[in-house]
């Protein structure tokens, strides 16, 4: 028989966690979501997320979060590309580099889709250098 839960009551989710197709209020208006999507598109690494964080991030915590996440991810990818280029002396670096680029593009697309929905997205396996 399983152990009883603490406080003698069953586990219940708060009603505000109920499933909804719309994002909860406070997850950015359409303009904030557009800025969030823009930060995750890798056109010029570091420049766009940094500019958005410094410019628009002051008025919206949602945009600031998205910009800092994108900037942290792009710094992590740049460090990984540097490591792969140093490992290019052995064939391992040459094999990992295309996988790294494909993974970075896929995760950026995933993050931009999450930002378009208004989700507070966090990249997996990312160094959190800026917060």
Coordinates of N, CA and C in Angstrom, one line a residue:
X1 N 0.8 -1.2 0.0 CA 0.0 0.0 0.0 C 0.9 1.2 0.0
X2 N 0.6 2.2 -0.8 CA 1.4 3.4 -0.9 C 1.3 4.2 0.4
X3 N 2.4 5.0 0.6 CA 2.5 5.9 1.8 C 1.4 7.0 1.6
X4 N 0.8 7.4 2.7 CA -0.2 8.5 2.6 C 0.6 9.8 2.4
X5 N -0.1 10.7 1.7 CA 0.5 12.0 1.4 C 0.5 12.8 2.7
X6 N 1.5 13.7 2.8 CA 1.5 14.6 4.0 C 0.2 15.4 4.1
X7 N -0.1 15.7 5.3 CA -1.2 16.5 5.8 C -2.5 15.8 5.6
X8 N -2.5 14.5 5.3 CA -3.7 13.7 5.3 C -4.7 14.0 4.2
X9 N -4.3 14.7 3.1 CA -5.3 15.0 2.1 C -4.7 14.6 0.7
X10 N -5.5 14.3 -0.2 CA -5.0 13.9 -1.5 C -4.4 15.0 -2.3
X11 N -3.5 14.7 -3.2 CA -2.8 15.6 -4.0 C -3.8 16.2 -5.0
X12 N -3.9 17.6 -5.0 CA -4.8 18.2 -5.9 C -4.1 19.4 -6.5
X13 N -4.2 19.6 -7.9 CA -3.6 20.7 -8.5 C -4.5 22.0 -8.3
X14 N -3.8 23.1 -8.2 CA -4.6 24.4 -8.1 C -5.5 24.6 -9.3
X15 N -6.6 25.2 -9.1 CA -7.5 25.4 -10.3 C -6.9 26.2 -11.4
X16 N -6.0 27.1 -11.1 CA -5.4 28.0 -12.1 C -4.4 27.2 -13.0
X17 N -4.1 25.9 -12.6 CA -3.3 25.1 -13.5 C -4.1 24.2 -14.5
X18 N -5.4 24.5 -14.6 CA -6.2 23.7 -15.5 C -5.7 23.9 -16.9
X19 N -5.9 22.8 -17.7 CA -5.5 22.9 -19.1 C -6.3 23.9 -19.9
X20 N -5.5 24.7 -20.7 CA -6.2 25.7 -21.6 C -5.3 25.8 -22.8
X21 N -5.9 26.1 -23.9 CA -5.2 26.2 -25.1 C -4.6 27.6 -25.2
X22 N -5.2 28.6 -24.5 CA -4.6 29.9 -24.5 C -3.6 30.1 -23.3
X23 N -2.6 30.8 -23.5 CA -1.6 31.0 -22.4 C -2.3 31.8 -21.3
X24 N -1.8 31.6 -20.1 CA -2.4 32.4 -19.0 C -2.1 33.8 -19.1
X25 N -2.9 34.7 -18.5 CA -2.7 36.1 -18.6 C -1.3 36.5 -18.0
X26 N -0.8 37.5 -18.5 CA 0.5 38.0 -18.1 C 1.7 37.4 -18.8
X27 N 1.4 36.6 -19.9 CA 2.5 36.0 -20.6 C 2.8 36.7 -21.9
X28 N 2.7 38.0 -21.8 CA 3.0 38.8 -23.0 C 1.9 39.1 -23.9
X29 N 1.7 40.4 -24.3 CA 0.7 40.7 -25.3 C 1.3 40.4 -26.6
X30 N 0.6 40.5 -27.7 CA 1.1 40.2 -29.0 C 2.4 40.9 -29.4
X31 N 2.6 42.1 -29.0 CA 3.8 42.8 -29.4 C 5.0 42.2 -28.6
X32 N 4.8 41.8 -27.3 CA 5.8 41.2 -26.5 C 6.2 39.8 -27.1
X33 N 5.1 39.1 -27.6 CA 5.4 37.8 -28.2 C 6.2 37.9 -29.5
X34 N 5.9 38.9 -30.2 CA 6.7 39.1 -31.5 C 8.1 39.4 -31.2
X35 N 8.4 40.3 -30.1 CA 9.8 40.5 -29.7 C 10.4 39.2 -29.2
X36 N 9.7 38.4 -28.5 CA 10.2 37.1 -28.0 C 10.6 36.2 -29.2
X37 N 9.8 36.1 -30.2 CA 10.1 35.3 -31.4 C 11.3 35.8 -32.0
X38 N 11.4 37.1 -32.2 CA 12.6 37.8 -32.8 C 13.9 37.4 -32.1
X39 N 13.9 37.3 -30.8 CA 15.1 37.1 -30.1 C 15.6 35.7 -30.3
X40 N 14.8 34.7 -30.6 CA 15.2 33.3 -30.8 C 15.6 33.0 -32.2
X41 N 15.3 33.9 -33.2 CA 15.7 33.6 -34.6 C 17.2 34.0 -34.7
X42 N 18.0 33.0 -35.1 CA 19.5 33.2 -35.2 C 19.8 33.7 -36.5
X43 N 19.9 35.0 -36.6 CA 20.3 35.7 -37.9 C 21.7 36.3 -37.6
X44 N 21.8 37.1 -36.6 CA 23.1 37.6 -36.2 C 23.2 37.3 -34.7
X45 N 24.0 36.2 -34.4 CA 24.1 35.8 -33.0 C 24.6 36.9 -32.1
X46 N 24.0 37.0 -30.9 CA 24.3 37.9 -29.8 C 23.8 39.3 -30.1
X47 N 23.7 39.8 -31.3 CA 23.3 41.2 -31.5 C 21.8 41.4 -31.2
X48 N 21.0 40.6 -31.8 CA 19.5 40.8 -31.7 C 19.1 40.6 -30.3
X49 N 19.4 39.4 -29.6 CA 18.9 39.3 -28.2 C 19.5 40.4 -27.3
X50 N 20.7 40.8 -27.5 CA 21.3 41.8 -26.6 C 20.6 43.1 -26.8
X51 N 20.3 43.5 -28.1 CA 19.6 44.7 -28.4 C 18.2 44.7 -27.8
X52 N 17.5 43.6 -28.0 CA 16.2 43.5 -27.5 C 16.2 43.6 -25.9
X53 N 17.1 42.9 -25.3 CA 17.2 42.9 -23.8 C 17.4 44.3 -23.3
X54 N 18.3 45.0 -24.0 CA 18.6 46.4 -23.5 C 17.6 47.4 -23.9
X55 N 16.9 47.2 -25.0 CA 15.9 48.2 -25.5 C 14.5 47.9 -24.9
X56 N 13.9 46.8 -25.3 CA 12.6 46.4 -25.0 C 12.4 45.7 -23.6
X57 N 13.5 45.1 -23.2 CA 13.5 44.3 -22.0 C 13.2 45.1 -20.7
X58 N 13.4 46.4 -20.8 CA 13.2 47.2 -19.6 C 11.7 47.4 -19.3
X59 N 10.8 47.3 -20.3 CA 9.4 47.5 -20.1 C 8.6 46.2 -20.0
X60 N 9.2 45.1 -20.3 CA 8.5 43.8 -20.3 C 9.3 42.7 -19.7
X61 N 9.0 42.1 -18.6 CA 9.7 41.0 -18.0 C 9.7 39.8 -18.9
X62 N 8.6 39.6 -19.7 CA 8.5 38.5 -20.6 C 9.6 38.6 -21.7
X63 N 9.7 39.8 -22.3 CA 10.7 40.0 -23.4 C 12.1 39.9 -22.8
X64 N 12.3 40.4 -21.6 CA 13.6 40.3 -21.0 C 14.0 38.8 -20.8
X65 N 13.1 38.0 -20.3 CA 13.3 36.6 -20.1 C 13.7 35.9 -21.4
X66 N 12.9 36.2 -22.4 CA 13.1 35.5 -23.7 C 14.5 36.0 -24.3
X67 N 14.8 37.2 -24.2 CA 16.1 37.7 -24.7 C 17.3 37.1 -24.0
X68 N 17.2 37.1 -22.7 CA 18.3 36.5 -21.9 C 18.4 35.0 -22.2
X69 N 17.3 34.3 -22.3 CA 17.4 32.9 -22.6 C 18.1 32.7 -24.0
X70 N 17.7 33.5 -25.0 CA 18.3 33.3 -26.3 C 19.7 33.7 -26.3
X71 N 20.1 34.7 -25.5 CA 21.5 35.1 -25.4 C 22.3 34.0 -24.7
X72 N 21.8 33.5 -23.6 CA 22.5 32.4 -23.0 C 22.7 31.2 -23.9
X73 N 21.7 30.9 -24.6 CA 21.8 29.7 -25.6 C 22.8 30.0 -26.7
X74 N 22.8 31.2 -27.2 CA 23.7 31.5 -28.3 C 25.2 31.5 -27.8
X75 N 25.4 32.0 -26.5 CA 26.7 31.9 -26.0 C 27.2 30.5 -25.8
X76 N 26.2 29.6 -25.3 CA 26.5 28.2 -25.1 C 26.9 27.6 -26.5
X77 N 26.1 27.9 -27.5 CA 26.4 27.3 -28.8 C 27.7 27.8 -29.3
X78 N 28.0 29.0 -29.1 CA 29.3 29.6 -29.6 C 30.5 28.9 -28.9
X79 N 30.3 28.6 -27.6 CA 31.4 27.9 -26.9 C 31.5 26.4 -27.4
X80 N 30.4 25.8 -27.7 CA 30.4 24.4 -28.2 C 31.0 24.4 -29.6
X81 N 30.7 25.4 -30.4 CA 31.3 25.5 -31.8 C 32.8 25.7 -31.7
X82 N 33.3 26.5 -30.7 CA 34.7 26.7 -30.5 C 35.3 25.3 -30.1
X83 N 34.7 24.6 -29.2 CA 35.2 23.3 -28.7 C 35.3 22.3 -29.9
X84 N 34.3 22.3 -30.8 CA 34.3 21.4 -31.9 C 35.4 21.8 -32.9
X85 N 35.6 23.1 -33.1 CA 36.6 23.5 -34.0 C 38.0 23.2 -33.4
X86 N 38.2 23.2 -32.1 CA 39.4 22.8 -31.5 C 39.6 21.3 -31.7
X87 N 38.5 20.5 -31.6 CA 38.5 19.1 -31.8 C 38.6 18.7 -33.2
X88 N 38.6 19.6 -34.1 CA 38.6 19.3 -35.6 C 40.0 18.6 -35.9
X89 N 41.0 18.7 -35.1 CA 42.2 18.1 -35.3 C 42.0 16.5 -35.4
X90 N 41.1 16.1 -34.5 CA 40.7 14.7 -34.6 C 39.3 14.6 -35.2
X91 N 38.9 13.5 -35.9 CA 37.7 13.5 -36.6 C 36.4 13.7 -35.7
X92 N 36.5 13.7 -34.4 CA 35.4 13.8 -33.6 C 34.8 15.2 -33.7
X93 N 35.6 16.2 -33.8 CA 35.1 17.6 -33.9 C 34.4 17.8 -35.2
X94 N 34.9 17.2 -36.3 CA 34.2 17.4 -37.6 C 32.9 16.6 -37.6
X95 N 32.7 15.6 -36.9 CA 31.5 14.8 -36.8 C 30.4 15.5 -35.9
X96 N 30.9 16.2 -34.9 CA 30.0 16.8 -33.9 C 29.5 18.2 -34.4
X97 N 30.2 18.8 -35.2 CA 29.9 20.2 -35.6 C 28.5 20.2 -36.4
X98 N 28.3 19.4 -37.4 CA 26.9 19.4 -38.0 C 25.8 19.0 -37.1
X99 N 26.1 18.1 -36.2 CA 25.0 17.8 -35.2 C 24.7 18.9 -34.3
X100 N 25.8 19.7 -33.9 CA 25.6 20.8 -33.0 C 24.8 21.9 -33.8
X101 N 25.1 22.2 -35.0 CA 24.4 23.2 -35.8 C 22.9 22.8 -36.0
X102 N 22.7 21.6 -36.3 CA 21.3 21.1 -36.5 C 20.5 21.2 -35.2
X103 N 21.1 20.8 -34.1 CA 20.5 20.9 -32.8 C 20.2 22.3 -32.4
X104 N 21.1 23.2 -32.7 CA 20.9 24.6 -32.3 C 19.7 25.2 -33.1
X105 N 19.7 24.9 -34.4 CA 18.6 25.4 -35.2 C 17.2 24.8 -34.8
X106 N 17.2 23.5 -34.5 CA 16.0 22.9 -34.0 C 15.5 23.4 -32.7
X107 N 16.4 23.7 -31.7 CA 16.0 24.2 -30.5 C 15.6 25.7 -30.6
X108 N 16.2 26.4 -31.5 CA 15.8 27.8 -31.7 C 14.4 27.9 -32.3
X109 N 14.1 27.0 -33.3 CA 12.7 26.9 -33.8 C 11.7 26.6 -32.7
X110 N 12.1 25.6 -31.9 CA 11.2 25.2 -30.8 C 11.0 26.4 -29.8
X111 N 12.0 27.1 -29.5 CA 11.9 28.3 -28.6 C 11.1 29.4 -29.3
X112 N 11.2 29.6 -30.5 CA 10.4 30.7 -31.2 C 9.0 30.3 -31.3
X113 N 8.7 29.0 -31.4 CA 7.3 28.6 -31.4 C 6.7 28.8 -30.0
X114 N 7.5 28.5 -29.0 CA 7.0 28.6 -27.6 C 6.8 30.1 -27.3
X115 N 7.7 31.0 -27.8 CA 7.5 32.4 -27.6 C 6.3 32.9 -28.3
X116 N 6.0 32.4 -29.5 CA 4.8 32.9 -30.2 C 3.5 32.5 -29.5
X117 N 3.5 31.4 -28.6 CA 2.4 31.0 -27.8 C 2.3 31.8 -26.5
X118 N 3.4 32.4 -26.1 CA 3.5 33.2 -24.9 C 4.0 32.4 -23.7
X119 N 4.7 31.2 -24.0 CA 5.2 30.4 -23.0 C 6.6 30.9 -22.5
X120 N 6.9 30.7 -21.2 CA 8.2 31.1 -20.7 C 9.1 30.0 -20.9
X121 N 9.8 30.0 -22.1 CA 10.6 28.9 -22.5 C 12.0 29.0 -21.9
X122 N 12.5 27.8 -21.6 CA 13.9 27.7 -21.2 C 14.6 26.6 -22.0
X123 N 15.8 26.9 -22.5 CA 16.5 26.0 -23.3 C 17.1 24.9 -22.5
X124 N 17.1 23.7 -22.9 CA 17.8 22.6 -22.2 C 19.3 22.7 -22.4
X125 N 20.1 22.2 -21.4 CA 21.5 22.1 -21.5 C 22.2 23.4 -21.9
X126 N 21.8 24.5 -21.2 CA 22.3 25.8 -21.5 C 23.0 26.4 -20.3
X127 N 24.2 27.0 -20.5 CA 24.8 27.7 -19.4 C 24.1 28.9 -19.1
X128 N 23.7 29.1 -17.9 CA 22.9 30.3 -17.4 C 23.9 31.4 -17.0
X129 N 24.5 32.0 -17.9 CA 25.6 33.0 -17.6 C 24.9 34.4 -17.2
X130 N 23.8 34.7 -17.9 CA 23.1 36.0 -17.6 C 21.7 35.6 -17.1
X131 N 21.3 36.5 -16.1 CA 20.0 36.2 -15.6 C 19.3 37.6 -15.3

